[in-house]
XYZ file of C-alpha atoms in Angstrom:
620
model
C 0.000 0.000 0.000
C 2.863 2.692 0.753
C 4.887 1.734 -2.423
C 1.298 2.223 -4.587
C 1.050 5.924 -2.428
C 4.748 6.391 -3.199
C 4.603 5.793 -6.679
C 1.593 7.708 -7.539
C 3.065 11.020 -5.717
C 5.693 10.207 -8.006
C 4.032 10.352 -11.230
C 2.297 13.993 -10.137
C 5.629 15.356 -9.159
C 6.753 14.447 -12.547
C 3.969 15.578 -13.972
C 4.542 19.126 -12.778
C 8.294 19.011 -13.404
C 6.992 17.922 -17.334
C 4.215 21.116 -17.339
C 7.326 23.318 -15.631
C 9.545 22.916 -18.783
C 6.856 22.217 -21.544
C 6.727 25.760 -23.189
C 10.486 26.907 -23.492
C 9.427 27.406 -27.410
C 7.663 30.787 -26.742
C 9.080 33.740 -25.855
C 7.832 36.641 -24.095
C 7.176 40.405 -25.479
C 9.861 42.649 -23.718
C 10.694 46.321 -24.283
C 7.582 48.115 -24.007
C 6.390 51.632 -24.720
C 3.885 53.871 -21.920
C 1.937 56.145 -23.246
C -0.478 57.545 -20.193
C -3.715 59.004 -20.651
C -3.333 58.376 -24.324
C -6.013 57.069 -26.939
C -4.464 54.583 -29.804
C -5.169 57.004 -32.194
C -3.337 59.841 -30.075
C -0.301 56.924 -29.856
C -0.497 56.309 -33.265
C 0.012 59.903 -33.869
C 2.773 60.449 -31.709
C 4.613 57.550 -32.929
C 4.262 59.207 -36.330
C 5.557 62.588 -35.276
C 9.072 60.224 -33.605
C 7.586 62.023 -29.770
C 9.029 59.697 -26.673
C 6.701 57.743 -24.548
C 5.763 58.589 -21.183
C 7.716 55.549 -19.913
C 9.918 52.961 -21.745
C 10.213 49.567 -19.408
C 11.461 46.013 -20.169
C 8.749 44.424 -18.866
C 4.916 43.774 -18.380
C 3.193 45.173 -15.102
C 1.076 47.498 -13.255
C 1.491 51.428 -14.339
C 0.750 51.585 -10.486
C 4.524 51.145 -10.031
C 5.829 54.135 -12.290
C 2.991 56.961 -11.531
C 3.427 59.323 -8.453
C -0.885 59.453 -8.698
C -2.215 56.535 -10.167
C -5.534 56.982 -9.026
C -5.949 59.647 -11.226
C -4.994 57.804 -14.289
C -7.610 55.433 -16.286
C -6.397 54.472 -19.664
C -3.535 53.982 -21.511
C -1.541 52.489 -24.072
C 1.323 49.570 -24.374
C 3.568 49.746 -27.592
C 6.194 47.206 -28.590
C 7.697 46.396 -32.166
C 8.716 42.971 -33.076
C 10.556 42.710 -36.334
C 12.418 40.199 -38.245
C 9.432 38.130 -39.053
C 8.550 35.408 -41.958
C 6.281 37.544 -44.032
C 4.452 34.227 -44.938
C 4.144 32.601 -41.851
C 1.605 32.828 -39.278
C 2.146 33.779 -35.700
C -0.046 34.117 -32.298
C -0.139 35.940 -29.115
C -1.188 34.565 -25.832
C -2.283 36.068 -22.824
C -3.981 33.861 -20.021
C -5.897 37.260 -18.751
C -6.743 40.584 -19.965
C -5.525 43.126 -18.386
C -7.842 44.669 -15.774
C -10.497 45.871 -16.505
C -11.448 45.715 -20.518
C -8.947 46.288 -23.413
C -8.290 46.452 -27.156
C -5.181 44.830 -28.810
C -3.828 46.188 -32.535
C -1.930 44.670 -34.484
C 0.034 46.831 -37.045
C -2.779 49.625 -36.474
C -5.431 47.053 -36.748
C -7.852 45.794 -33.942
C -7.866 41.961 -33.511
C -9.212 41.759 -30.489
C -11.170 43.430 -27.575
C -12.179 42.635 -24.032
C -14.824 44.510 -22.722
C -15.490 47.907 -23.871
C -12.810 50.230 -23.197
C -13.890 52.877 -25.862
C -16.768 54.458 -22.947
C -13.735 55.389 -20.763
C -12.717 58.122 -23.595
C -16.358 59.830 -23.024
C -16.405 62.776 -21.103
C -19.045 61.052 -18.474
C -18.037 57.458 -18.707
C -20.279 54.727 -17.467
C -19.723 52.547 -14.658
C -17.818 49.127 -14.526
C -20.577 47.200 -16.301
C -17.780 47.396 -19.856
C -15.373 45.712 -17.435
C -14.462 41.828 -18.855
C -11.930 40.028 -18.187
C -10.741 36.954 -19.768
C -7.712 35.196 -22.339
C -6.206 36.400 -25.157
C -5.759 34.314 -27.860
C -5.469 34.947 -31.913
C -3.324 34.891 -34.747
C -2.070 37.062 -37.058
C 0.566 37.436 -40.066
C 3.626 40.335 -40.158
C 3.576 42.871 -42.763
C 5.876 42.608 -45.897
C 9.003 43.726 -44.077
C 8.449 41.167 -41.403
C 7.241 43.948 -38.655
C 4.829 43.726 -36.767
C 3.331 46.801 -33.982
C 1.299 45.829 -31.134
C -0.371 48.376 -29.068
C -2.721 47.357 -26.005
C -5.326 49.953 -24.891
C -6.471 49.660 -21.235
C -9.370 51.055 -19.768
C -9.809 50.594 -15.829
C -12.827 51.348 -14.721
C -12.704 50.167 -11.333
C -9.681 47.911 -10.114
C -7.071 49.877 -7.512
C -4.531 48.945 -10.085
C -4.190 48.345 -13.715
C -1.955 48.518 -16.669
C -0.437 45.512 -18.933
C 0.069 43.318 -15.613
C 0.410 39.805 -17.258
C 2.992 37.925 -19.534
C 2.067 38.495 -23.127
C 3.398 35.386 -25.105
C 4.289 35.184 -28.423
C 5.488 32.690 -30.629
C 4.805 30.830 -34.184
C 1.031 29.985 -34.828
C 1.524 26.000 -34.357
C 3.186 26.122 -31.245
C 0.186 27.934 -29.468
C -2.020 25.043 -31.343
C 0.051 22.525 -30.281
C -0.199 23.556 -26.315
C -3.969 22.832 -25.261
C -3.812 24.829 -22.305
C -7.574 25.298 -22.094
C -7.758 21.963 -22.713
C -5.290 21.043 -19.307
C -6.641 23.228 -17.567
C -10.557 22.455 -18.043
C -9.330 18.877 -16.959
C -7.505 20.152 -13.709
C -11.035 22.194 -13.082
C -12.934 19.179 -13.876
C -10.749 16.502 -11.728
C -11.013 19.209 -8.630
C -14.689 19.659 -8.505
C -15.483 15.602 -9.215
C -12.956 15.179 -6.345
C -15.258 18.048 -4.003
C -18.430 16.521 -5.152
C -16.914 13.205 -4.165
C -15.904 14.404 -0.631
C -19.033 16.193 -0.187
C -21.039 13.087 -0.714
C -19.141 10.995 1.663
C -19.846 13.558 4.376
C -23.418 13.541 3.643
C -23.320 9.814 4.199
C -20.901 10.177 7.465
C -21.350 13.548 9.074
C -19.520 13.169 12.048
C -16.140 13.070 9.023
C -16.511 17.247 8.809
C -12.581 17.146 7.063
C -15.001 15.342 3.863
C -16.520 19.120 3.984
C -13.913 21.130 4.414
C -12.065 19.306 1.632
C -14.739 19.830 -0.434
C -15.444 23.284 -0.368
C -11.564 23.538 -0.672
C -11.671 21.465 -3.804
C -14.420 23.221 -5.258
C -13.430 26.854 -4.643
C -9.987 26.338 -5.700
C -11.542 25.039 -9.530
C -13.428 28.284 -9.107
C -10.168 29.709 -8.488
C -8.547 28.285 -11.614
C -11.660 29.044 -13.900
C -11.166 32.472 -13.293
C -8.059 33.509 -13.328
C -5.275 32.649 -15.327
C -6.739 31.548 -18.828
C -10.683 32.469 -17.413
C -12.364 29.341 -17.901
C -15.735 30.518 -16.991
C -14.950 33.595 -19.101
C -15.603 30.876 -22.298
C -18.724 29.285 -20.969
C -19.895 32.988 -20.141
C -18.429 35.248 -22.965
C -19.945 38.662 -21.300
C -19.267 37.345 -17.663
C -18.585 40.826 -16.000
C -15.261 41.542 -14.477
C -16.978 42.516 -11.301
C -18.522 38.854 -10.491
C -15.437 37.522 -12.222
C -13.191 38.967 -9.400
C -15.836 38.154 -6.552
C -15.378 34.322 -7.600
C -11.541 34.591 -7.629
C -11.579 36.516 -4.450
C -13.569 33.121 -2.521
C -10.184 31.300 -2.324
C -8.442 34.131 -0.672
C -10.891 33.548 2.506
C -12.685 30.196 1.857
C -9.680 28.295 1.427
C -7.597 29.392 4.675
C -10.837 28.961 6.466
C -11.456 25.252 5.022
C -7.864 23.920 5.638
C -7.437 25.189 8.744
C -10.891 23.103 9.871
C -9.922 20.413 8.295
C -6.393 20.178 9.560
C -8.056 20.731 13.163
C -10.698 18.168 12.354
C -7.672 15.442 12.407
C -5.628 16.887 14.837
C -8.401 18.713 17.438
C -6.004 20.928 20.243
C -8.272 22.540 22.779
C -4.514 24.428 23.109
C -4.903 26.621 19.875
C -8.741 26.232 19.766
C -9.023 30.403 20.736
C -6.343 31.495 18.469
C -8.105 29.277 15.527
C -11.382 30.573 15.868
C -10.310 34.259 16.259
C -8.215 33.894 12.844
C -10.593 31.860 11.140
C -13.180 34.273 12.350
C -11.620 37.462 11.224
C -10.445 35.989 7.711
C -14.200 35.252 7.309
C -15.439 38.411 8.062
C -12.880 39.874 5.734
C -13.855 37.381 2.909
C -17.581 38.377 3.044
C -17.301 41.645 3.272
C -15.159 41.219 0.110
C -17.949 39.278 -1.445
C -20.976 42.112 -0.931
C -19.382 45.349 -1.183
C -19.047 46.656 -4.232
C -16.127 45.796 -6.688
C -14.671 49.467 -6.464
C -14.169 48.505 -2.671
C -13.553 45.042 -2.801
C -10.915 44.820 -4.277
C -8.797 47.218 -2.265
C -9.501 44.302 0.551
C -7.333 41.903 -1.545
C -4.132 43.363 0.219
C -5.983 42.660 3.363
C -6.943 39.433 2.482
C -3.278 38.416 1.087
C -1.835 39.199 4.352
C -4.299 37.215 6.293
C -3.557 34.431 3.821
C -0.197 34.399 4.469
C -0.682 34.500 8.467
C -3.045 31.289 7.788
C -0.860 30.006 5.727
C 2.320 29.904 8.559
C -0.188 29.013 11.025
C -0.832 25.713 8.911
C 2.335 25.525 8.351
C 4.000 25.873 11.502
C 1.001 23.724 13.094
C 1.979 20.941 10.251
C 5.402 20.559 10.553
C 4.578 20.299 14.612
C 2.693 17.746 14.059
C 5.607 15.874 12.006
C 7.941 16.522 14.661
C 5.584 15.279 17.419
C 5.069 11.807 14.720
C 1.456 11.996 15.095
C -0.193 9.724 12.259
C -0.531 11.217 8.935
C 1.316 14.424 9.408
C 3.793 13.417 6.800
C 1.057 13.790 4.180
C -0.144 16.998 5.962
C 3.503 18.249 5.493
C 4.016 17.036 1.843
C 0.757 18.438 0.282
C 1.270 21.790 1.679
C 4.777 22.110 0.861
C 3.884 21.662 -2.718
C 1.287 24.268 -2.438
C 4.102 26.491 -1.351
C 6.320 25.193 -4.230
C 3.687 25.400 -6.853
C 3.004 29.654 -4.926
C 7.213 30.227 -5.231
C 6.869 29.201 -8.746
C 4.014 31.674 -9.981
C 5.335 34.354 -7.938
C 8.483 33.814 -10.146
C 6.097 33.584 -13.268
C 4.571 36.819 -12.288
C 7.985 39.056 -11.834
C 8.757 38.032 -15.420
C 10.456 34.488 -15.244
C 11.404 33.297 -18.589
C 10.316 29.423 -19.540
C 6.424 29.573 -18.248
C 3.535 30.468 -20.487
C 1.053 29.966 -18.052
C 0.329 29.582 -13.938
C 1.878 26.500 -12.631
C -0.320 26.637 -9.487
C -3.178 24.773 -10.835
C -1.293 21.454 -11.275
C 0.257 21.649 -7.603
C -3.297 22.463 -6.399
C -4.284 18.988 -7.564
C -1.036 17.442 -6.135
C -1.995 18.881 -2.879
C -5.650 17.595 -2.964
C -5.142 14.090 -4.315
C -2.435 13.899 -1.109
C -5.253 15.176 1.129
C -7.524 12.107 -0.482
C -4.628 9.647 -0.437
C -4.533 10.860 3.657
C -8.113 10.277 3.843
C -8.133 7.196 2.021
C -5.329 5.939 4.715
C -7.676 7.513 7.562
C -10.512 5.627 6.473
C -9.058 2.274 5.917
C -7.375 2.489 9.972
C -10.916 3.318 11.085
C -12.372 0.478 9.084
C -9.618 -1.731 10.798
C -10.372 -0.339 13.933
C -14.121 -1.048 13.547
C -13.409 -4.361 12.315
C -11.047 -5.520 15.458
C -13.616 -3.672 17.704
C -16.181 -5.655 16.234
C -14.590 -8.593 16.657
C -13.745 -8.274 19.933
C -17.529 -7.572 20.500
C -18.428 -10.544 19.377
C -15.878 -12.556 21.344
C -17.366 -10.822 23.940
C -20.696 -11.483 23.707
C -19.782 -14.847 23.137
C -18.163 -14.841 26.301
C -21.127 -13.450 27.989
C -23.240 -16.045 26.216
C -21.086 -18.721 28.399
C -22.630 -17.366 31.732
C -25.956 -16.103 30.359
C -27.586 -17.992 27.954
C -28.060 -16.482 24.283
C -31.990 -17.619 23.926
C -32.724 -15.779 27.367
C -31.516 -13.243 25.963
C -33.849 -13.394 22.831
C -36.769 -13.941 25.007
C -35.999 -10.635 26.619
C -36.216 -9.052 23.295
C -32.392 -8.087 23.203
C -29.559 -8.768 20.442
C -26.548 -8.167 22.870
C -26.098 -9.051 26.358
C -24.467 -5.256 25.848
C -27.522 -3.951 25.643
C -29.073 -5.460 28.350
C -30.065 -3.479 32.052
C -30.894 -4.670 35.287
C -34.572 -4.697 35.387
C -35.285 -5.824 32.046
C -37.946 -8.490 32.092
C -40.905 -10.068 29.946
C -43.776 -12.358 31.190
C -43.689 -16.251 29.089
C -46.190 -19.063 29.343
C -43.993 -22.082 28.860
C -42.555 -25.247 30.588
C -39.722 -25.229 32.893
C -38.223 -28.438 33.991
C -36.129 -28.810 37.129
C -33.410 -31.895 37.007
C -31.475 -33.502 39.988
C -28.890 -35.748 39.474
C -27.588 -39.012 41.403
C -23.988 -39.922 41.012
C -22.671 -43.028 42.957
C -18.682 -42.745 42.825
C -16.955 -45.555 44.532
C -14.348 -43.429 46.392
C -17.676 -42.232 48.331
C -18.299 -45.880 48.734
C -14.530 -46.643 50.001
C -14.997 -43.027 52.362
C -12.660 -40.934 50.983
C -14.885 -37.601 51.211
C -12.402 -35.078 49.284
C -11.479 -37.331 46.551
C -15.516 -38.318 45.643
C -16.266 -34.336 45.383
C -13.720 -34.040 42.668
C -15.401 -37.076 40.768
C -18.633 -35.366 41.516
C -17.386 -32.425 39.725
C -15.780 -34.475 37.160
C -18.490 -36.881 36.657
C -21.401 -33.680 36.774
C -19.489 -31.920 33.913
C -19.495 -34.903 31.801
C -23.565 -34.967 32.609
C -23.855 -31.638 31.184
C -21.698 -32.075 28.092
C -24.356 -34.939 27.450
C -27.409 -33.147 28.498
C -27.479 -29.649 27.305
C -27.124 -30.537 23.843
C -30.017 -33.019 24.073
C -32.171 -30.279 25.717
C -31.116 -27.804 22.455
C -32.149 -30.079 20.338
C -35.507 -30.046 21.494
C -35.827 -25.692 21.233
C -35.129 -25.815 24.805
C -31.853 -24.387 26.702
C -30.875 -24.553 30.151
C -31.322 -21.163 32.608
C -29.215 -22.414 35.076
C -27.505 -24.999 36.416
C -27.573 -25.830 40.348
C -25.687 -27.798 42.733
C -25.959 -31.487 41.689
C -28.884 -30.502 38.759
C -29.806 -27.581 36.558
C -32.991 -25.855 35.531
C -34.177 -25.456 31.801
C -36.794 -23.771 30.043
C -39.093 -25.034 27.108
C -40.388 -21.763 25.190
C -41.687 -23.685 22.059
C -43.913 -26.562 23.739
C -44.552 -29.360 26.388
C -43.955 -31.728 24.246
C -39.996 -30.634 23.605
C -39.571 -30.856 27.434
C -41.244 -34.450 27.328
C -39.167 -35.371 24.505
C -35.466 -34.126 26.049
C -36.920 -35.715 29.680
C -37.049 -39.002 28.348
C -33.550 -38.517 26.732
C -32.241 -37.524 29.782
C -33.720 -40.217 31.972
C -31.904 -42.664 29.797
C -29.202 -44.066 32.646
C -25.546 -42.111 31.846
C -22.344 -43.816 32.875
C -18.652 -42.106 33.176
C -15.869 -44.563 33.428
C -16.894 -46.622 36.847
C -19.991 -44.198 37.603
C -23.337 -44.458 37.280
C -25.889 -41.206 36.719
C -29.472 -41.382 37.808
C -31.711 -38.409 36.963
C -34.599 -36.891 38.156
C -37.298 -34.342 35.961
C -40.088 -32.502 37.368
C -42.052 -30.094 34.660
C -44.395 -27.405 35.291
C -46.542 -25.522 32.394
C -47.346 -21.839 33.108
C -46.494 -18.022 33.073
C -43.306 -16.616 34.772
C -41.290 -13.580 35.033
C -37.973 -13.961 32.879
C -35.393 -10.967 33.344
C -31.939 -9.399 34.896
C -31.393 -8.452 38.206
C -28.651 -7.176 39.638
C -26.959 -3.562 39.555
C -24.804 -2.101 36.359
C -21.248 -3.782 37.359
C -22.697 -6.843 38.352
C -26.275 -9.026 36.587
C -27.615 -12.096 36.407
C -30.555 -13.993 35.045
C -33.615 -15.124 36.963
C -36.794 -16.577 36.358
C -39.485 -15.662 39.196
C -43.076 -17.316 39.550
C -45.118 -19.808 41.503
C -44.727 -22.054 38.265
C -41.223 -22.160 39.007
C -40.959 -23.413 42.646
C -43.874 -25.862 41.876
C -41.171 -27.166 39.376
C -38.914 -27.852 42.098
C -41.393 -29.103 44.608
C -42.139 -31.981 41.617
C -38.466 -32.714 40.768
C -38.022 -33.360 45.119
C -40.883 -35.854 44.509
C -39.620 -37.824 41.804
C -36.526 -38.647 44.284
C -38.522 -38.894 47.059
C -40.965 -41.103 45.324
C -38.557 -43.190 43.235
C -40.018 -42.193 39.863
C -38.014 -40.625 37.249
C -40.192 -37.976 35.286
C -43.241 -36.439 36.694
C -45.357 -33.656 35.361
C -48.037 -31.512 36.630
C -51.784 -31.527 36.106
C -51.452 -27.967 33.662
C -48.739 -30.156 30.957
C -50.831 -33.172 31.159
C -53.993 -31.289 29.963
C -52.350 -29.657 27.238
C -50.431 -32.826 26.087
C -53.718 -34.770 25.932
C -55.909 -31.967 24.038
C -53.274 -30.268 21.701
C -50.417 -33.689 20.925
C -53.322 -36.832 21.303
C -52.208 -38.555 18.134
C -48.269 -37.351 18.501
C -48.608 -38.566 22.167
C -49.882 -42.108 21.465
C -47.047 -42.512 17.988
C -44.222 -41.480 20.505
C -45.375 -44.521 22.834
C -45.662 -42.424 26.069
C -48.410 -42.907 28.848
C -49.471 -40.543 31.429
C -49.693 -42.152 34.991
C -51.785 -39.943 37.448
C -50.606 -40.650 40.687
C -52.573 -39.954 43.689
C -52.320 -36.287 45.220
C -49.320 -35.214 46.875
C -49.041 -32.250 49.488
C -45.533 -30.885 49.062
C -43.741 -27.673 50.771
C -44.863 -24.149 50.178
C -48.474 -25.612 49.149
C -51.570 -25.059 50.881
C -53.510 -27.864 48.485
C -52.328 -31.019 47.292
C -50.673 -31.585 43.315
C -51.970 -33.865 41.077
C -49.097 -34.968 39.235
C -48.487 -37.813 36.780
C -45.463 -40.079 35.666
C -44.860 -40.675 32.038
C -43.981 -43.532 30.932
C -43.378 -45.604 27.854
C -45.965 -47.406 27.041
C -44.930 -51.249 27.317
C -48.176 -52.626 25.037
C -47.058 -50.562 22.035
């Protein structure tokens, strides 16, 4: 099982290092041109004229950076020249997101494509946000005859607290852009993340008390949100005129969801009542952060994203610091704790690298160490469910050893009677009232060391020689849906649930003469037919089984007769009755005779018994 775990963290870690060094074949636009507060067609006539830009930099990013006031500047134009081009051959520029918050790209003085509207911004009395869009750029185009080509961006920002040409603009020939399904990859990392959520979010629906299923979940879920909308804008190509505004709202759930849902989760394995204040008051103040992010306005929501980066980051050590504590202390899965959220942090180092400008990436390598980090976190659950399952399964089987143990003293069909499956859940007091037939036994065992006088020696062959008895007995008397309650000095008591005609049955069994080695067994049956009190008594550290009624001591009153009188089985009037009426015919094919014997006063009664031997029935 660990080599299987071993090898598939394997083949993602390759997998990343393969998506790491897949695009070298592109190259990025450098040396670009500023022009603030310009229009193209203003740029287009400066360029004309030979007049400088406002600022010349080497690479993409925020005009934030290079103003002294950048709040009061809301367009602007991006200029680079790339020359030395095959005429005849087709090339492409990539961009995995506009730039914020709606744009216009030209090529050689010509508009390919546009995102949003960012024309209204020019008007005197502009519009609100609703022109704001925000999603990839992707198209072709071919170089003039002098293999030049001119590409100007126009931003518009219309809300956003910063803006400008903030993200890698690729560029390379035509088929190597076809030949790198990004959309593709990354629609299947989106796909695999929220199957995987789904998947967790069903098995806490089945199990709720397993709340790390939820918060892996959500975190699975939100972080495909996450992916969808930034970076190439997933959603932004199921929803072409998906405003920037919700677009950033969606993006912004990971920045408070996610902390929130790992941090749970991580405390759902590992629960500290040490930390539980300081967790709660983080968790609780990233949340009120993230929805006050999510219903302010976009003007104001995202200036929280600072806010919410830095309370990311103070989550993020907290998990951090918490996981690596928990490796160090070599509590039970921390290891894959540890190793899923140190690729997180790899996969972070990386696109902070890609976003200052790092040559070699075309697109966010986040997304793929995302799903490293969550198929770890279901490879940890996976391992966390199969030691519980263990853990059930050795608890259960100790349960049933122990109820099997418990069956040894108390007997598993008084149990039934009582209406219970486990002597576990059995209390003192439990009880139910039966109409059946009990049958009290009494054994004689002649040893010849009593004979010879040597007292000590004959109570060990009594024991001996009585344990042999039962072997014989009990199984006779569960053959015949009957069990024994208890057994007594020198005899035992059983019970007949089913009918009389069991008891009669396993009595004439039993009467048969036993013999152990050099000792002879005589036994003695009295029944009784009636209803009786069956429960527990006792107090919760210490029960036992009892049967109470008058039907029961008239039992034993008959067994003391059949040794007083010499007879082996005798029955009272109430079995006799119901023998004759219900079991005639069965009565008469067994060969048995009832013998009424003349009435018998016996302790405890104020009236005589009528009682009556069976017998077989020598004419038959």
């Amino acid at each position: 099982m660990k080599t299987k775990k071993f090898i598939v963290i394997t083949y993602l870690f390759l997998f990343n290092l393969i998506c790491i060094f897949s695009a070298t074949s592109m190259q990025q636009l450098e040396n670009w041109q500023l022009f603030v507060q310009k229009s193209p067609q203003q740029v287009f006539e400066l360029v004309d004229a030979n007049k400088l830009p406002d600022f010349e930099i080497s690479s993409t990013g925020y005009w934030n950076n290079l103003l002294d006031n950048p709040n009061k500047v809301k367009y602007g134009c991006y200029r680079t020249v790339i020359s030395g081009l095959d005429p005849s051959k087709k090339y492409a520029i990539l961009q995995k997101d506009s730039p914020k918050t709606s744009c216009a790209v030209y090529v050689n003085r010509k508009l390919f494509v546009q995102v949003g509207d960012p024309f209204e911004i020019l008007k005197k009395q502009p519009e609100s946000g609703s022109h704001s869009i925000i999603q990839p750029i992707s198209f072709e185009f071919y170089p003039d005859s002098n293999g030049y080509a001119e590409i100007i961006y126009f931003i518009a920002n219309y809300f956003y607290r910063k803006s400008g040409l903030n993200d890698t603009v690729f560029f390379g020939p035509a088929e190597i852009f076809s030949n790198n399904s990004y959309i593709s990859l990354y629609a299947v990392i989106c796909g695999a993340l929220i199957f995987i959520g789904l998947l967790c979010l069903f098995q806490f629906i089945i199990n709720r008390n397993r709340k790390e299923y939820l918060y892996l979940g959500l975190t699975s879920i939100v972080l495909a949100l996450r992916i969808s909308t930034n970076g190439l804008c997933l959603l932004s190509i199921i929803i072409p005129d998906l405003p920037a505004e919700i677009k950033f709202k969606i993006e912004y759930l990971a920045m408070w969801v996610v902390p929130v849902c790992v941090t749970q989760m991580l405390h759902a394995i590992y629960p500290t009542k040490r930390l539980k204040l300081f967790k709660n008051i983080l968790i609780m103040a990233v949340f009120l952060l993230g929805w006050a992010s999510l219903l302010l306005p976009a003007y104001y929501t995202n200036r929280f994203i600072p806010v919410l980066q830095y309370s990311m980051i103070l989550v993020c050590i907290y998990v951090l610091a918490f996981s690596i504590y928990n490796l160090i202390s070599k509590k039970r899965y921390a290891f894959y704790n540890f190793l899923s959220y140190l690729f997180v942090i790899i996969g972070a180092l990386i696109d902070v690298l890609i976003s200052k400008g790092a040559r070699g990436f075309t697109v966010s390598l986040l997304p793929f160490f995302l799903v490293v980090f969550v198929v770890i976190q279901i490879l940890m659950f996976v391992k966390i469910q199969n030691d519980i399952y263990k853990q059930t399964l050795e608890s259960s089987n100790k349960l049933q050893l122990l109820n099997e143990a418990y069956f040894r003293f108390v007997p598993r069909e008084f149990i039934e009677l009582l209406n219970k499956d486990s002597v576990i859940n059995t209390n003192a007091g439990d009880y139910q009232e039966i109409t059946m037939t009990i049958m009290f036994c009494k054994v004689t065992i002649v040893c010849e060391e009593e004979a010879a006088g040597h007292e000590q020696e004959s109570l060990n062959e009594h024991f001996v020689v009585f344990t042999e008895y039962l072997k014989k007995v009990m199984p006779v008397i569960q053959n015949h849906n009957g069990f024994v309650s208890k057994i007594l000095s020198g005899g035992f008591m059983a019970l007949f649930p089913k009918s009389e005609l069991d008891a009669i049955k396993a009595a004439f069994e039993i009467e048969r003469d036993f013999s152990y080695e050099e000792h002879s067994i005589k036994s003695w049956i009295g029944l009784n037919y009636g209803k009786m009190i069956i429960g527990t008594v006792g107090e919760e550290n210490r029960l036992d089984d009892t049967v109470i009624s008058d039907t029961v001591n008239t039992a034993a009153r008959i067994e003391s007769v059949c040794e007083k009188l010499k007879k082996p089985i005798l029955i009272s009037q109430e079995i006799e009755n119901n023998l004759v009426e219900l079991n005639g015919e069965e009565i008469k094919d067994l060969g048995i005779e009832f013998v009424k014997l003349e009435e018998i006063f016996v302790k405890g009664k104020e009236k005589p018994l009528q009682l009556y031997e069976v017998m077989k029935n020598e004419r038959i």
